[in-house]
Amino acid sequence: MHFDATMMANSSDDDGDTSVITETKPKTKRPPLYKVMLLNDDYTPMEFVVHILERFFGLNHAQAFEIMLVVHKKGLAVVGVFSHEIAETKVGQVMDFARRHQHPLQCTMEKEE
Ligand code: TYC
């Protein structure tokens, strides 16, 4: 904790010598994190989604299959939480890979609360 002391003397809004001490919290706000989500669709093959989760999110086959099924059943799932820069990179990699294989798979990011 820091203490910032200010001497206010002979100023227009102060008639005497007044010490003002304010306690200031050092500003160490952590940068926000971003959820990366996969969205379900009716056309992208299940094994393609599993492959994406293994390749870009470092999941093993069982974990990847499990998350793919959550997306398939619930409509979407968070597949990872990252800094803004890493999240953008992941979304770009997934969208590019899906587009190159002509699958309509959608991947988005959203700021974490
Ligand atoms: N619903 C797709 C199917 O039945 C599978 C799928 C899963 C697609 C997850 C997208 O993000 C997705 N082939």
Short mmCIF file of N, CA and C and ligand atoms in Angstrom, two decimals:
data_model
loop_
_atom_site.label_atom_id
_atom_site.label_comp_id
_atom_site.label_asym_id
_atom_site.label_seq_id
_atom_site.Cartn_x
_atom_site.Cartn_y
_atom_site.Cartn_z
N MET A 1 0.85 -1.21 0.00
CA MET A 1 0.00 0.00 0.00
C MET A 1 0.87 1.24 0.00
N HIS A 2 0.46 2.25 -0.80
CA HIS A 2 1.22 3.49 -0.88
C HIS A 2 0.47 4.62 -0.17
N PHE A 3 1.21 5.57 0.39
CA PHE A 3 0.62 6.77 0.99
C PHE A 3 1.12 7.98 0.22
N ASP A 4 0.19 8.72 -0.37
CA ASP A 4 0.56 9.93 -1.09
C ASP A 4 0.20 11.12 -0.21
N ALA A 5 1.19 11.89 0.24
CA ALA A 5 0.95 13.05 1.09
C ALA A 5 1.06 14.33 0.28
N THR A 6 0.09 15.24 0.47
CA THR A 6 0.09 16.52 -0.23
C THR A 6 -0.04 17.63 0.79
N MET A 7 0.84 18.62 0.79
CA MET A 7 0.78 19.80 1.65
C MET A 7 0.00 20.87 0.92
N MET A 8 -1.14 21.32 1.49
CA MET A 8 -1.90 22.40 0.86
C MET A 8 -1.77 23.65 1.73
N ALA A 9 -1.01 24.60 1.27
CA ALA A 9 -0.81 25.83 2.05
C ALA A 9 -0.99 27.05 1.15
N ASN A 10 -1.73 28.08 1.67
CA ASN A 10 -1.91 29.36 0.99
C ASN A 10 -2.55 29.22 -0.38
N SER A 11 -3.40 28.27 -0.56
CA SER A 11 -4.12 28.18 -1.83
C SER A 11 -5.51 28.78 -1.63
N SER A 12 -6.21 29.07 -2.71
CA SER A 12 -7.48 29.77 -2.65
C SER A 12 -8.53 29.01 -1.86
N ASP A 13 -8.49 27.67 -1.87
CA ASP A 13 -9.53 26.90 -1.18
C ASP A 13 -9.06 26.34 0.16
N ASP A 14 -8.01 26.91 0.73
CA ASP A 14 -7.50 26.38 1.98
C ASP A 14 -6.87 27.52 2.76
N ASP A 15 -7.36 27.79 3.99
CA ASP A 15 -6.81 28.95 4.71
C ASP A 15 -5.58 28.65 5.55
N GLY A 16 -5.41 27.41 5.94
CA GLY A 16 -4.26 27.13 6.79
C GLY A 16 -3.32 26.13 6.15
N ASP A 17 -2.45 25.59 6.93
CA ASP A 17 -1.58 24.52 6.45
C ASP A 17 -2.27 23.20 6.76
N THR A 18 -2.71 22.51 5.73
CA THR A 18 -3.46 21.28 5.91
C THR A 18 -2.75 20.12 5.22
N SER A 19 -2.49 19.09 5.95
CA SER A 19 -1.89 17.89 5.35
C SER A 19 -2.99 16.95 4.91
N VAL A 20 -2.94 16.53 3.67
CA VAL A 20 -3.91 15.56 3.14
C VAL A 20 -3.17 14.28 2.79
N ILE A 21 -3.57 13.19 3.44
CA ILE A 21 -2.92 11.92 3.14
C ILE A 21 -3.96 10.98 2.55
N THR A 22 -3.70 10.52 1.37
CA THR A 22 -4.62 9.57 0.74
C THR A 22 -3.92 8.24 0.55
N GLU A 23 -4.68 7.19 0.81
CA GLU A 23 -4.17 5.84 0.65
C GLU A 23 -4.53 5.39 -0.77
N THR A 24 -3.56 5.04 -1.57
CA THR A 24 -3.85 4.65 -2.96
C THR A 24 -3.45 3.21 -3.18
N LYS A 25 -4.36 2.50 -3.86
CA LYS A 25 -4.10 1.09 -4.17
C LYS A 25 -3.22 1.02 -5.42
N PRO A 26 -2.11 0.35 -5.35
CA PRO A 26 -1.30 0.21 -6.57
C PRO A 26 -2.13 -0.48 -7.65
N LYS A 27 -2.17 0.10 -8.87
CA LYS A 27 -3.01 -0.43 -9.94
C LYS A 27 -2.34 -1.62 -10.63
N THR A 28 -2.79 -2.82 -10.29
CA THR A 28 -2.21 -4.03 -10.88
C THR A 28 -3.30 -4.87 -11.50
N LYS A 29 -4.23 -4.21 -12.24
CA LYS A 29 -5.34 -4.94 -12.86
C LYS A 29 -4.81 -5.94 -13.89
N ARG A 30 -5.29 -7.17 -13.74
CA ARG A 30 -4.91 -8.20 -14.70
C ARG A 30 -5.65 -7.98 -16.02
N PRO A 31 -5.04 -8.31 -17.14
CA PRO A 31 -5.73 -8.13 -18.43
C PRO A 31 -6.91 -9.09 -18.51
N PRO A 32 -7.98 -8.71 -19.25
CA PRO A 32 -9.15 -9.59 -19.34
C PRO A 32 -8.84 -10.88 -20.09
N LEU A 33 -9.62 -11.92 -19.79
CA LEU A 33 -9.48 -13.20 -20.49
C LEU A 33 -10.68 -13.38 -21.42
N TYR A 34 -10.48 -14.18 -22.44
CA TYR A 34 -11.52 -14.39 -23.46
C TYR A 34 -11.83 -15.88 -23.63
N LYS A 35 -13.14 -16.19 -23.62
CA LYS A 35 -13.60 -17.55 -23.87
C LYS A 35 -13.62 -17.77 -25.37
N VAL A 36 -13.06 -18.89 -25.81
CA VAL A 36 -13.18 -19.27 -27.23
C VAL A 36 -14.22 -20.37 -27.31
N MET A 37 -15.21 -20.18 -28.19
CA MET A 37 -16.34 -21.11 -28.30
C MET A 37 -16.48 -21.68 -29.69
N LEU A 38 -16.89 -22.95 -29.73
CA LEU A 38 -17.26 -23.58 -31.00
C LEU A 38 -18.78 -23.64 -31.05
N LEU A 39 -19.33 -23.41 -32.25
CA LEU A 39 -20.78 -23.46 -32.45
C LEU A 39 -21.15 -24.69 -33.26
N ASN A 40 -22.30 -25.25 -32.93
CA ASN A 40 -22.78 -26.41 -33.67
C ASN A 40 -23.31 -25.99 -35.04
N ASP A 41 -23.30 -26.92 -35.97
CA ASP A 41 -24.00 -26.77 -37.25
C ASP A 41 -24.38 -28.18 -37.70
N ASP A 42 -25.15 -28.27 -38.79
CA ASP A 42 -25.66 -29.58 -39.23
C ASP A 42 -24.74 -30.29 -40.22
N TYR A 43 -23.65 -29.66 -40.64
CA TYR A 43 -22.88 -30.19 -41.77
C TYR A 43 -21.44 -30.58 -41.46
N THR A 44 -20.79 -29.88 -40.53
CA THR A 44 -19.39 -30.20 -40.24
C THR A 44 -19.29 -31.61 -39.64
N PRO A 45 -18.46 -32.48 -40.20
CA PRO A 45 -18.34 -33.85 -39.66
C PRO A 45 -17.80 -33.84 -38.22
N MET A 46 -18.32 -34.75 -37.42
CA MET A 46 -17.88 -34.85 -36.02
C MET A 46 -16.37 -35.05 -35.92
N GLU A 47 -15.81 -35.92 -36.76
CA GLU A 47 -14.37 -36.20 -36.68
C GLU A 47 -13.53 -34.98 -37.04
N PHE A 48 -14.07 -34.10 -37.89
CA PHE A 48 -13.35 -32.87 -38.23
C PHE A 48 -13.25 -31.96 -37.01
N VAL A 49 -14.34 -31.87 -36.26
CA VAL A 49 -14.35 -31.04 -35.04
C VAL A 49 -13.39 -31.63 -34.01
N VAL A 50 -13.41 -32.95 -33.88
CA VAL A 50 -12.49 -33.62 -32.94
C VAL A 50 -11.04 -33.30 -33.33
N HIS A 51 -10.77 -33.35 -34.63
CA HIS A 51 -9.42 -33.06 -35.11
C HIS A 51 -9.01 -31.62 -34.77
N ILE A 52 -9.92 -30.68 -34.93
CA ILE A 52 -9.64 -29.27 -34.60
C ILE A 52 -9.31 -29.10 -33.13
N LEU A 53 -10.09 -29.79 -32.29
CA LEU A 53 -9.87 -29.67 -30.85
C LEU A 53 -8.52 -30.27 -30.44
N GLU A 54 -8.10 -31.33 -31.11
CA GLU A 54 -6.79 -31.92 -30.83
C GLU A 54 -5.68 -31.00 -31.34
N ARG A 55 -5.84 -30.54 -32.56
CA ARG A 55 -4.78 -29.80 -33.25
C ARG A 55 -4.54 -28.40 -32.68
N PHE A 56 -5.62 -27.66 -32.40
CA PHE A 56 -5.45 -26.26 -32.01
C PHE A 56 -5.65 -26.01 -30.51
N PHE A 57 -6.23 -26.99 -29.80
CA PHE A 57 -6.49 -26.75 -28.38
C PHE A 57 -5.80 -27.77 -27.48
N GLY A 58 -4.95 -28.60 -28.07
CA GLY A 58 -4.10 -29.51 -27.30
C GLY A 58 -4.85 -30.54 -26.47
N LEU A 59 -6.05 -30.90 -26.92
CA LEU A 59 -6.80 -31.92 -26.18
C LEU A 59 -6.45 -33.31 -26.70
N ASN A 60 -6.53 -34.32 -25.81
CA ASN A 60 -6.35 -35.69 -26.30
C ASN A 60 -7.66 -36.14 -26.96
N HIS A 61 -7.63 -37.31 -27.59
CA HIS A 61 -8.78 -37.72 -28.41
C HIS A 61 -10.06 -37.84 -27.59
N ALA A 62 -9.94 -38.40 -26.37
CA ALA A 62 -11.12 -38.60 -25.52
C ALA A 62 -11.72 -37.26 -25.10
N GLN A 63 -10.85 -36.31 -24.69
CA GLN A 63 -11.31 -34.96 -24.29
C GLN A 63 -11.95 -34.25 -25.48
N ALA A 64 -11.32 -34.37 -26.64
CA ALA A 64 -11.81 -33.70 -27.85
C ALA A 64 -13.19 -34.26 -28.24
N PHE A 65 -13.34 -35.58 -28.17
CA PHE A 65 -14.62 -36.20 -28.53
C PHE A 65 -15.71 -35.74 -27.57
N GLU A 66 -15.36 -35.67 -26.29
CA GLU A 66 -16.31 -35.26 -25.24
C GLU A 66 -16.81 -33.83 -25.49
N ILE A 67 -15.90 -32.90 -25.76
CA ILE A 67 -16.29 -31.50 -25.98
C ILE A 67 -17.06 -31.35 -27.29
N MET A 68 -16.64 -32.11 -28.33
CA MET A 68 -17.39 -32.08 -29.60
C MET A 68 -18.84 -32.47 -29.36
N LEU A 69 -19.05 -33.51 -28.52
CA LEU A 69 -20.42 -33.97 -28.23
C LEU A 69 -21.22 -32.93 -27.46
N VAL A 70 -20.55 -32.17 -26.57
CA VAL A 70 -21.24 -31.09 -25.84
C VAL A 70 -21.73 -30.04 -26.85
N VAL A 71 -20.85 -29.65 -27.78
CA VAL A 71 -21.25 -28.67 -28.81
C VAL A 71 -22.42 -29.23 -29.62
N HIS A 72 -22.31 -30.48 -30.03
CA HIS A 72 -23.35 -31.13 -30.86
C HIS A 72 -24.70 -31.15 -30.14
N LYS A 73 -24.68 -31.41 -28.85
CA LYS A 73 -25.94 -31.56 -28.09
C LYS A 73 -26.48 -30.23 -27.58
N LYS A 74 -25.57 -29.33 -27.14
CA LYS A 74 -26.02 -28.08 -26.49
C LYS A 74 -26.03 -26.87 -27.43
N GLY A 75 -25.34 -27.01 -28.57
CA GLY A 75 -25.32 -25.90 -29.52
C GLY A 75 -24.02 -25.12 -29.53
N LEU A 76 -23.33 -25.12 -28.38
CA LEU A 76 -22.01 -24.47 -28.30
C LEU A 76 -21.31 -24.93 -27.02
N ALA A 77 -20.00 -24.69 -26.97
CA ALA A 77 -19.25 -24.97 -25.75
C ALA A 77 -17.99 -24.11 -25.74
N VAL A 78 -17.56 -23.74 -24.54
CA VAL A 78 -16.27 -23.06 -24.38
C VAL A 78 -15.19 -24.13 -24.51
N VAL A 79 -14.24 -23.89 -25.41
CA VAL A 79 -13.18 -24.87 -25.62
C VAL A 79 -11.85 -24.42 -25.04
N GLY A 80 -11.80 -23.17 -24.56
CA GLY A 80 -10.58 -22.68 -23.92
C GLY A 80 -10.74 -21.23 -23.51
N VAL A 81 -9.86 -20.77 -22.59
CA VAL A 81 -9.88 -19.38 -22.12
C VAL A 81 -8.45 -18.85 -22.24
N PHE A 82 -8.31 -17.70 -22.93
CA PHE A 82 -6.98 -17.20 -23.29
C PHE A 82 -6.92 -15.67 -23.20
N SER A 83 -5.71 -15.14 -23.30
CA SER A 83 -5.52 -13.69 -23.48
C SER A 83 -6.17 -13.30 -24.82
N HIS A 84 -6.40 -11.99 -25.00
CA HIS A 84 -7.04 -11.51 -26.24
C HIS A 84 -6.25 -11.95 -27.47
N GLU A 85 -4.94 -11.82 -27.42
CA GLU A 85 -4.11 -12.13 -28.59
C GLU A 85 -4.15 -13.62 -28.93
N ILE A 86 -4.03 -14.47 -27.90
CA ILE A 86 -4.04 -15.92 -28.15
C ILE A 86 -5.43 -16.35 -28.63
N ALA A 87 -6.50 -15.79 -28.01
CA ALA A 87 -7.87 -16.15 -28.40
C ALA A 87 -8.10 -15.80 -29.87
N GLU A 88 -7.65 -14.61 -30.27
CA GLU A 88 -7.79 -14.19 -31.69
C GLU A 88 -7.07 -15.15 -32.62
N THR A 89 -5.89 -15.56 -32.20
CA THR A 89 -5.12 -16.49 -33.03
C THR A 89 -5.85 -17.82 -33.18
N LYS A 90 -6.38 -18.36 -32.07
CA LYS A 90 -7.12 -19.64 -32.11
C LYS A 90 -8.33 -19.54 -33.03
N VAL A 91 -9.11 -18.46 -32.87
CA VAL A 91 -10.32 -18.27 -33.70
C VAL A 91 -9.92 -18.23 -35.18
N GLY A 92 -8.86 -17.48 -35.46
CA GLY A 92 -8.39 -17.37 -36.85
C GLY A 92 -7.94 -18.71 -37.41
N GLN A 93 -7.21 -19.48 -36.61
CA GLN A 93 -6.73 -20.80 -37.06
C GLN A 93 -7.90 -21.73 -37.36
N VAL A 94 -8.90 -21.76 -36.46
CA VAL A 94 -10.05 -22.65 -36.65
C VAL A 94 -10.86 -22.22 -37.87
N MET A 95 -11.17 -20.92 -37.97
CA MET A 95 -11.98 -20.43 -39.08
C MET A 95 -11.28 -20.67 -40.42
N ASP A 96 -9.99 -20.46 -40.45
CA ASP A 96 -9.21 -20.66 -41.68
C ASP A 96 -9.19 -22.13 -42.08
N PHE A 97 -8.94 -23.00 -41.08
CA PHE A 97 -8.88 -24.45 -41.35
C PHE A 97 -10.23 -24.97 -41.84
N ALA A 98 -11.32 -24.51 -41.20
CA ALA A 98 -12.67 -24.94 -41.60
C ALA A 98 -12.98 -24.45 -43.01
N ARG A 99 -12.65 -23.20 -43.28
CA ARG A 99 -12.91 -22.63 -44.62
C ARG A 99 -12.14 -23.39 -45.70
N ARG A 100 -10.87 -23.69 -45.42
CA ARG A 100 -10.05 -24.41 -46.41
C ARG A 100 -10.61 -25.79 -46.70
N HIS A 101 -11.31 -26.38 -45.70
CA HIS A 101 -11.92 -27.71 -45.92
C HIS A 101 -13.40 -27.60 -46.29
N GLN A 102 -13.85 -26.39 -46.52
CA GLN A 102 -15.23 -26.11 -46.96
C GLN A 102 -16.29 -26.62 -45.99
N HIS A 103 -15.98 -26.47 -44.68
CA HIS A 103 -16.97 -26.78 -43.66
C HIS A 103 -17.46 -25.46 -43.04
N PRO A 104 -18.75 -25.41 -42.66
CA PRO A 104 -19.31 -24.15 -42.15
C PRO A 104 -19.07 -23.90 -40.66
N LEU A 105 -18.20 -24.67 -40.05
CA LEU A 105 -17.89 -24.55 -38.62
C LEU A 105 -17.60 -23.11 -38.21
N GLN A 106 -18.21 -22.67 -37.12
CA GLN A 106 -17.99 -21.32 -36.61
C GLN A 106 -17.31 -21.36 -35.24
N CYS A 107 -16.34 -20.45 -35.07
CA CYS A 107 -15.61 -20.33 -33.81
C CYS A 107 -15.61 -18.84 -33.44
N THR A 108 -15.98 -18.54 -32.20
CA THR A 108 -16.06 -17.13 -31.77
C THR A 108 -15.36 -16.95 -30.43
N MET A 109 -15.12 -15.69 -30.08
CA MET A 109 -14.54 -15.37 -28.77
C MET A 109 -15.41 -14.33 -28.06
N GLU A 110 -15.36 -14.37 -26.72
CA GLU A 110 -16.19 -13.47 -25.92
C GLU A 110 -15.44 -13.15 -24.63
N LYS A 111 -15.46 -11.89 -24.23
CA LYS A 111 -14.77 -11.47 -23.00
C LYS A 111 -15.38 -12.17 -21.80
N GLU A 112 -14.52 -12.66 -20.91
CA GLU A 112 -14.97 -13.34 -19.70
C GLU A 112 -15.39 -12.29 -18.67
N GLU A 113 -16.47 -12.56 -17.92
CA GLU A 113 -16.94 -11.60 -16.88
C GLU A 113 -16.02 -11.62 -15.67
N1 TYC B 1 -23.60 -31.40 -35.59
C1 TYC B 1 -22.51 -31.93 -36.40
C2 TYC B 1 -22.94 -33.27 -37.01
O1 TYC B 1 -23.90 -33.85 -36.58
C3 TYC B 1 -21.25 -32.14 -35.55
C4 TYC B 1 -20.67 -30.87 -35.02
C5 TYC B 1 -20.18 -30.82 -33.73
C6 TYC B 1 -20.57 -29.71 -35.81
C7 TYC B 1 -19.63 -29.66 -33.20
C8 TYC B 1 -20.01 -28.55 -35.32
O2 TYC B 1 -18.95 -27.39 -33.52
C9 TYC B 1 -19.53 -28.52 -34.00
N2 TYC B 1 -22.17 -33.73 -37.99
#
